[in-house]
PDB file of C-alpha atoms in Angstrom:
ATOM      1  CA  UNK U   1      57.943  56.242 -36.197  1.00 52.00           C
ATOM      2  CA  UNK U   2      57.409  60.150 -35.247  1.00 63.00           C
ATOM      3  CA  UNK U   3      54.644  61.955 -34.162  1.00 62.00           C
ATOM      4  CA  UNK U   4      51.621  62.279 -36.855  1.00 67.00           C
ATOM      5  CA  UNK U   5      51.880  65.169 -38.852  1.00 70.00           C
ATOM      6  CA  UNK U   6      50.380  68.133 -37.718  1.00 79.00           C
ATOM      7  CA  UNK U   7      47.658  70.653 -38.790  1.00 77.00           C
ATOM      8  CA  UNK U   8      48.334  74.092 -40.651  1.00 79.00           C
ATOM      9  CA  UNK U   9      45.249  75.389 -39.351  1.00 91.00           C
ATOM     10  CA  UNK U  10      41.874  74.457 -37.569  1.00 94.00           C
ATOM     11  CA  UNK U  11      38.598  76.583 -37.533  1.00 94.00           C
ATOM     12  CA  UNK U  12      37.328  77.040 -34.208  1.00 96.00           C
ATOM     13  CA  UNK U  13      34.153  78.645 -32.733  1.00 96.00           C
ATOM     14  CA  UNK U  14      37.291  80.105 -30.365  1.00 96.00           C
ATOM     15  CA  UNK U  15      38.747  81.609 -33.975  1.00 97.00           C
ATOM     16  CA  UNK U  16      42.018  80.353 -36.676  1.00 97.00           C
ATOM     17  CA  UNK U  17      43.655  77.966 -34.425  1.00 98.00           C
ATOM     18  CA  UNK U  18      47.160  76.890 -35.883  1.00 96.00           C
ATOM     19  CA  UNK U  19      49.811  75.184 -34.479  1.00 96.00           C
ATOM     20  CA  UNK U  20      53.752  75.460 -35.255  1.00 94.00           C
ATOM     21  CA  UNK U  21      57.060  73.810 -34.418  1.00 93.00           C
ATOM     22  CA  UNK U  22      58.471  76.239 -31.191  1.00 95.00           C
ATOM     23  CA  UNK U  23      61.831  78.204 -32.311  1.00 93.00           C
ATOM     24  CA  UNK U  24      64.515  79.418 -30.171  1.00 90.00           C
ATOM     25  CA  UNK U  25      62.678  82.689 -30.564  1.00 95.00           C
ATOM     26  CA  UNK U  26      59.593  81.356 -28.791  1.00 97.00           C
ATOM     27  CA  UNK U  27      61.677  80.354 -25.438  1.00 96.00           C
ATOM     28  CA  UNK U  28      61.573  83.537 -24.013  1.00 97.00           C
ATOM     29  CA  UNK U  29      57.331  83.638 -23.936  1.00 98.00           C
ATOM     30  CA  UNK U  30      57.498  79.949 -23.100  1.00 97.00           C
ATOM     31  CA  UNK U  31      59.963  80.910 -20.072  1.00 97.00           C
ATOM     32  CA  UNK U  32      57.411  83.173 -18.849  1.00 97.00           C
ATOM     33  CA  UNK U  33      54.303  80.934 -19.158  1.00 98.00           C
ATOM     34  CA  UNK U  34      56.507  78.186 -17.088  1.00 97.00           C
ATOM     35  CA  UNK U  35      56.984  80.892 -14.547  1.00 98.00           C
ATOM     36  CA  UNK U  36      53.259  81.372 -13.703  1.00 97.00           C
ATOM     37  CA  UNK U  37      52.624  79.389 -10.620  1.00 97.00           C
ATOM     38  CA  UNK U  38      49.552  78.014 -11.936  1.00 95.00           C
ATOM     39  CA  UNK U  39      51.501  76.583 -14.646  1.00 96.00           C
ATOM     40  CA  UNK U  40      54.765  75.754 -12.839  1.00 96.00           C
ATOM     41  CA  UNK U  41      52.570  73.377  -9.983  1.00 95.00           C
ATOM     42  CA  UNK U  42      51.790  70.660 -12.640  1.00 96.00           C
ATOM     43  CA  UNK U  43      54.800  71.266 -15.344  1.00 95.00           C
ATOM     44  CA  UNK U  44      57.587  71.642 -13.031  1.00 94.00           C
ATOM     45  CA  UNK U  45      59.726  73.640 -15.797  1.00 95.00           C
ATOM     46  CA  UNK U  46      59.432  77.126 -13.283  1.00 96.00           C
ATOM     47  CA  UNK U  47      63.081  78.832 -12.697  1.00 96.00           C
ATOM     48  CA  UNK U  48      65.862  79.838 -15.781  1.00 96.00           C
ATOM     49  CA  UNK U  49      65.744  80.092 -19.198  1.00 95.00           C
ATOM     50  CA  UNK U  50      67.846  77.207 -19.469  1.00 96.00           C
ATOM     51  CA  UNK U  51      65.732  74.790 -17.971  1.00 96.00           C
ATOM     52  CA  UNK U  52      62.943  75.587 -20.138  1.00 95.00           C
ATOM     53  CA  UNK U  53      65.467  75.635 -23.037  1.00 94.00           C
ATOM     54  CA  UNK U  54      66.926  71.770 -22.132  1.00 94.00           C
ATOM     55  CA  UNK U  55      63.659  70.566 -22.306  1.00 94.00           C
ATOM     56  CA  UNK U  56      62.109  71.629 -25.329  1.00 93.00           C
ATOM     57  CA  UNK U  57      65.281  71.088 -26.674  1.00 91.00           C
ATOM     58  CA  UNK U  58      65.615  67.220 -26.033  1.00 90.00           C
ATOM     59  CA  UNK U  59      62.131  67.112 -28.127  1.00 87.00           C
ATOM     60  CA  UNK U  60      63.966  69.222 -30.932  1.00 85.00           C
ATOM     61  CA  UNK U  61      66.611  66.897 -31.276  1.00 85.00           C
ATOM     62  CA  UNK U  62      65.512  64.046 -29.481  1.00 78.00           C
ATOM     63  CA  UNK U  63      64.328  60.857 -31.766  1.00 78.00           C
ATOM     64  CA  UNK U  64      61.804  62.900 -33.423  1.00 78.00           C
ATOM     65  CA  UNK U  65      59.051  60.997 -31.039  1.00 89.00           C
ATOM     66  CA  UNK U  66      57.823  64.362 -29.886  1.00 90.00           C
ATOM     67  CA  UNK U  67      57.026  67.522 -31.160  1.00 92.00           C
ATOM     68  CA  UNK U  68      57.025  70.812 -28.873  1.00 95.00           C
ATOM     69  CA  UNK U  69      54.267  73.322 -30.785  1.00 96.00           C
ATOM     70  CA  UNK U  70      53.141  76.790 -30.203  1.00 97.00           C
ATOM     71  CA  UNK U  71      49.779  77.195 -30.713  1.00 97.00           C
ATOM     72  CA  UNK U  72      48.645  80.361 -31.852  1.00 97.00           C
ATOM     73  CA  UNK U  73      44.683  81.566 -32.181  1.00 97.00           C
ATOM     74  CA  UNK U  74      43.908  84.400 -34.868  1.00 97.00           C
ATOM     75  CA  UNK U  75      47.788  84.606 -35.285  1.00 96.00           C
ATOM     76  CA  UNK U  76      48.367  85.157 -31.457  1.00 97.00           C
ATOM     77  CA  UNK U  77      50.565  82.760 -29.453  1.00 97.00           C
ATOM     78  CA  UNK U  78      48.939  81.207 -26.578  1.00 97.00           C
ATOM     79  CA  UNK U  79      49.276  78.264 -26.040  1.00 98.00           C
ATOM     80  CA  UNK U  80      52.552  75.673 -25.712  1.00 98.00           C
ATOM     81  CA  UNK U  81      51.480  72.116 -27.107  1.00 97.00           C
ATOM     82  CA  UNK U  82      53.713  68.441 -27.305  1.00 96.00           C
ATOM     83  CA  UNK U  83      51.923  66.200 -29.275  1.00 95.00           C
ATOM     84  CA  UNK U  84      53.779  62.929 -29.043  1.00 95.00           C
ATOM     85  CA  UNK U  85      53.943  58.862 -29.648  1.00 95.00           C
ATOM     86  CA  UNK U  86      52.927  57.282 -26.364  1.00 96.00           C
ATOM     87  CA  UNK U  87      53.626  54.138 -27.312  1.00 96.00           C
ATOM     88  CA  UNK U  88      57.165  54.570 -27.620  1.00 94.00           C
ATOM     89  CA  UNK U  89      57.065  56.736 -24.479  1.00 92.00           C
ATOM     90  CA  UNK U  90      58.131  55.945 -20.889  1.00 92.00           C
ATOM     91  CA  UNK U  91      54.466  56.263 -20.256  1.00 95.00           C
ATOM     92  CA  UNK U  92      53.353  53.007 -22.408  1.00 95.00           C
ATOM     93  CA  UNK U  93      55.125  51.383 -19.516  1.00 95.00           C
ATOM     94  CA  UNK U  94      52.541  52.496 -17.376  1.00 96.00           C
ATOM     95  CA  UNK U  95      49.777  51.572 -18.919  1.00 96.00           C
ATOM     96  CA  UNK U  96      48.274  48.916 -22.109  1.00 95.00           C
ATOM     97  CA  UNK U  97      49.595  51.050 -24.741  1.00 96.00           C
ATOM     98  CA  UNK U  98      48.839  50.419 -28.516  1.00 95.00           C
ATOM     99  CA  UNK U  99      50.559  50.654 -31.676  1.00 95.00           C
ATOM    100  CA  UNK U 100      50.437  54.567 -32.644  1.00 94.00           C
ATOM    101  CA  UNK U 101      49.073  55.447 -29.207  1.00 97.00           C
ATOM    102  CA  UNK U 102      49.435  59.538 -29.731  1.00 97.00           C
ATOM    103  CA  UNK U 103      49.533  61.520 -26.369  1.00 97.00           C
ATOM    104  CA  UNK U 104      49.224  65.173 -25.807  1.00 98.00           C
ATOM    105  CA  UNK U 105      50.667  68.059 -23.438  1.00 97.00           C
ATOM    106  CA  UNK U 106      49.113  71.378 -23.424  1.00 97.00           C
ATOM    107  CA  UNK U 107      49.102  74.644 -21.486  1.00 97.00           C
ATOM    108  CA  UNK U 108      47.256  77.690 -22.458  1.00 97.00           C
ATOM    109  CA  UNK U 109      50.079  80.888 -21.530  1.00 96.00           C
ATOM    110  CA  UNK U 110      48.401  83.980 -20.492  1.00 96.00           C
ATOM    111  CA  UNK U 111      45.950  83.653 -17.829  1.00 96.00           C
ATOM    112  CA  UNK U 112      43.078  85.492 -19.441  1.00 95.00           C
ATOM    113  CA  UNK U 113      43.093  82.313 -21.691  1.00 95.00           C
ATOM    114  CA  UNK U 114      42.253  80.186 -18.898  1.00 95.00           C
ATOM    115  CA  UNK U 115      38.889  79.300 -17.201  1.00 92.00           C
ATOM    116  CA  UNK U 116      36.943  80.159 -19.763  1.00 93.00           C
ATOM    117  CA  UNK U 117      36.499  76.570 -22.025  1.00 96.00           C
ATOM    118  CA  UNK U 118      39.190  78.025 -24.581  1.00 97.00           C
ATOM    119  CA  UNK U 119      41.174  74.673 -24.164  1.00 97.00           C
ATOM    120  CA  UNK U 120      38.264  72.189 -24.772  1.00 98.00           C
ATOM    121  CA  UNK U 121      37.907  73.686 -28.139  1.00 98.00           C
ATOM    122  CA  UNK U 122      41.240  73.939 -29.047  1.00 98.00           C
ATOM    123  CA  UNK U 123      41.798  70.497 -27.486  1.00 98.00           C
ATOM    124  CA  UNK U 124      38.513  68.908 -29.500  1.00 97.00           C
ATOM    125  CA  UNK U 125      39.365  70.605 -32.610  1.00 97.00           C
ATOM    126  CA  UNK U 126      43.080  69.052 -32.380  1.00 97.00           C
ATOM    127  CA  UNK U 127      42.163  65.634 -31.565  1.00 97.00           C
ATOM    128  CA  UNK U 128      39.074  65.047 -34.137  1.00 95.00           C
ATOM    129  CA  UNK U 129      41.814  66.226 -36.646  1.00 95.00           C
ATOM    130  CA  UNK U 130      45.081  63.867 -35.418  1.00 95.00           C
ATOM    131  CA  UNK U 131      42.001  61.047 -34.995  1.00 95.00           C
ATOM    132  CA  UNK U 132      41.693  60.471 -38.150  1.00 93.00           C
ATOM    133  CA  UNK U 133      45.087  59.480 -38.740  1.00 93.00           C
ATOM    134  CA  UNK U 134      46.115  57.433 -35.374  1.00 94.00           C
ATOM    135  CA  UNK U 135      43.939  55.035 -33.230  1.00 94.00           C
ATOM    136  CA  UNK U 136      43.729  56.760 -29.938  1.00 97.00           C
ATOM    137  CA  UNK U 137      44.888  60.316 -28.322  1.00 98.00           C
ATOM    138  CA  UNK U 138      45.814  59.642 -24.553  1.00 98.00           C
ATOM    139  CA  UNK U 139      46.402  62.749 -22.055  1.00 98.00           C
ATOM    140  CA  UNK U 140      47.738  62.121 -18.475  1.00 97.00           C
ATOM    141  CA  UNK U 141      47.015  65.426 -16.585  1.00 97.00           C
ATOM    142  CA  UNK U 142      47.904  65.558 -12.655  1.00 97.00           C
ATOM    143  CA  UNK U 143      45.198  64.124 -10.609  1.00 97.00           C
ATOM    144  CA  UNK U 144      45.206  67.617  -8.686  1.00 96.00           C
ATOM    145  CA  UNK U 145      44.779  69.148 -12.171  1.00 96.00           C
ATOM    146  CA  UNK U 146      40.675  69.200 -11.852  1.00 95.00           C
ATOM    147  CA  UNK U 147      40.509  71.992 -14.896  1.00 96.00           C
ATOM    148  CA  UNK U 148      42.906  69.677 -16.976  1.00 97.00           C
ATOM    149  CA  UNK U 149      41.302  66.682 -16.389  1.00 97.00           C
ATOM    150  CA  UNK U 150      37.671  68.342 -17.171  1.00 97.00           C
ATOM    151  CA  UNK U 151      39.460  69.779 -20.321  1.00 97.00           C
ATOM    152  CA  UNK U 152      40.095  66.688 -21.617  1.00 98.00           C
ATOM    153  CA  UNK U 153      36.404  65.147 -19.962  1.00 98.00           C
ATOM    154  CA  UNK U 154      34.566  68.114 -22.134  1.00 98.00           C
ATOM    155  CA  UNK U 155      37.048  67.360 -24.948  1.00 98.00           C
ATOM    156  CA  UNK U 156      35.709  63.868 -25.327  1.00 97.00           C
ATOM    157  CA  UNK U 157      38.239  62.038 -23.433  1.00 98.00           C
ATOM    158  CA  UNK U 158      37.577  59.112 -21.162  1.00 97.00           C
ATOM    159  CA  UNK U 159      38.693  58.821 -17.947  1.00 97.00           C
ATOM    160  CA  UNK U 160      40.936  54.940 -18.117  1.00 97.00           C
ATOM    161  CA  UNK U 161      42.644  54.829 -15.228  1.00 96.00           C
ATOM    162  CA  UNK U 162      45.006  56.617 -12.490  1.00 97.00           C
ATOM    163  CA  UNK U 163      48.589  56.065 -13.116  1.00 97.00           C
ATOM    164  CA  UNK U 164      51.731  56.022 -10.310  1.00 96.00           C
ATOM    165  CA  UNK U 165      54.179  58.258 -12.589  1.00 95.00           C
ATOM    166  CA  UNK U 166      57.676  58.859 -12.119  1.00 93.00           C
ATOM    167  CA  UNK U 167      56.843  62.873 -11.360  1.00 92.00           C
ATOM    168  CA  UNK U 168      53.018  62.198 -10.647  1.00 95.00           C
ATOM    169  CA  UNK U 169      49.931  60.492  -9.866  1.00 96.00           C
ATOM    170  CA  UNK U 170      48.060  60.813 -13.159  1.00 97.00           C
ATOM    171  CA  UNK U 171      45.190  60.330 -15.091  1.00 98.00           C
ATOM    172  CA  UNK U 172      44.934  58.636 -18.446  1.00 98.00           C
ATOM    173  CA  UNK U 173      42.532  59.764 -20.020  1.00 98.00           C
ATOM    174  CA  UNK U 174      41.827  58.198 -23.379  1.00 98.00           C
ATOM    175  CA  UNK U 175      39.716  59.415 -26.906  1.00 98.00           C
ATOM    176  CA  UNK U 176      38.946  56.797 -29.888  1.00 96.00           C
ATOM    177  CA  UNK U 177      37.556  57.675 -33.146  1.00 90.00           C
ATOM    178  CA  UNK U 178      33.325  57.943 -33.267  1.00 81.00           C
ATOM    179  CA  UNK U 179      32.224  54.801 -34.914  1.00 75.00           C
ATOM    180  CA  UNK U 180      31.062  55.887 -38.214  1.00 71.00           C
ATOM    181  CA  UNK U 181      27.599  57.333 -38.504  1.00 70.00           C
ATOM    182  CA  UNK U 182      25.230  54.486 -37.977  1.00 64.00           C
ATOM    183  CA  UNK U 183      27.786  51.680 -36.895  1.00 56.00           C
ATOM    184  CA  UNK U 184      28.658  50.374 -33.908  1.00 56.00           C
ATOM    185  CA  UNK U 185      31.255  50.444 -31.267  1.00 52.00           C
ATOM    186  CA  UNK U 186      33.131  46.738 -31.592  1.00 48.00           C
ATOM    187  CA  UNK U 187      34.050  45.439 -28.083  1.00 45.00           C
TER     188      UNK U 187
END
């Protein structure tokens, strides 16, 4: 019942994307990233250490639902990722959730990272990796999060729905395996 096993590496156009359990010794960078206001509008994790810290703790020890990654490119850290089972989320409470649902959280750190379709790659290359292995990814970026949402758009998400959140009006945007190479889509 935990989150699918992740990848030791992924080729990219972008370059050797990898991702890795965070440490302890990853809280200070991940402190930082929180603190950029473009960050801190939709993750709400801006302020001390410590309240970065409490939260990517709770995934570290939590009920192993959840797991709070660094993602690194060509060896570099830039990126903070929680890939996670939706199902047995809050969320699924919000929205027809499926066995295995697998959701996904995702920031890119340093601004020079942003705007420039780094996260649709990174993003694609994740999910047609942790597809093969679960049903469907979900994502459920802010509303106001236009670059999020197109992430996931270009990523091939589909937009499912806006969801009423506890912290947000969201929306759930949803990604399904291809149907093999000359098959069809069953309803």
């Amino acid at each position: 019942m935990t989150a699918p096993a992740l990848p030791r590496t992924l080729p990219t156009a972008a370059g050797e994307f990898r991702l890795r359990p965070v440490r302890t010794t990853d809280l200070p960078l991940l402190t930082d990233w929180m603190n950029d206001p473009a960050i801190a509008e939709y993750w709400a994790l801006d302020g001390p250490a410590e309240r970065t810290e409490r939260h990517v703790d709770a995934q570290l020890t939590g009920d192993g639902h959840s797991t709070p990654c660094l993602g690194l490119l060509d060896g570099t850290p830039m990126s903070y990722w929680e890939v996670y089972r939706a199902d047995l989320d809050p969320l699924a409470r919000h929205y027809r959730s499926q066995p295995h649902d697998t959701g996904i959280h995702l920031l890119l750190g340093p601004p020079e990272a942003r705007g420039r379709g780094l996260g649709t790659v990174l993003l694609t290359a994740l999910a047609d990796h942790l597809l093969r292995y679960v049903p469907r990814l979900v994502g459920e970026p802010d509303v106001r999060n236009t670059p999020s949402v197109r992430m996931f758009r270009n990523a091939g998400f589909h937009r499912a729905a806006e969801l009423d959140l506890p912290d947000k009006r969201a929306v759930l945007m949803t990604r399904e395996p291809a149907p093999p190479a000359g098959g069809t889509a069953t309803p």
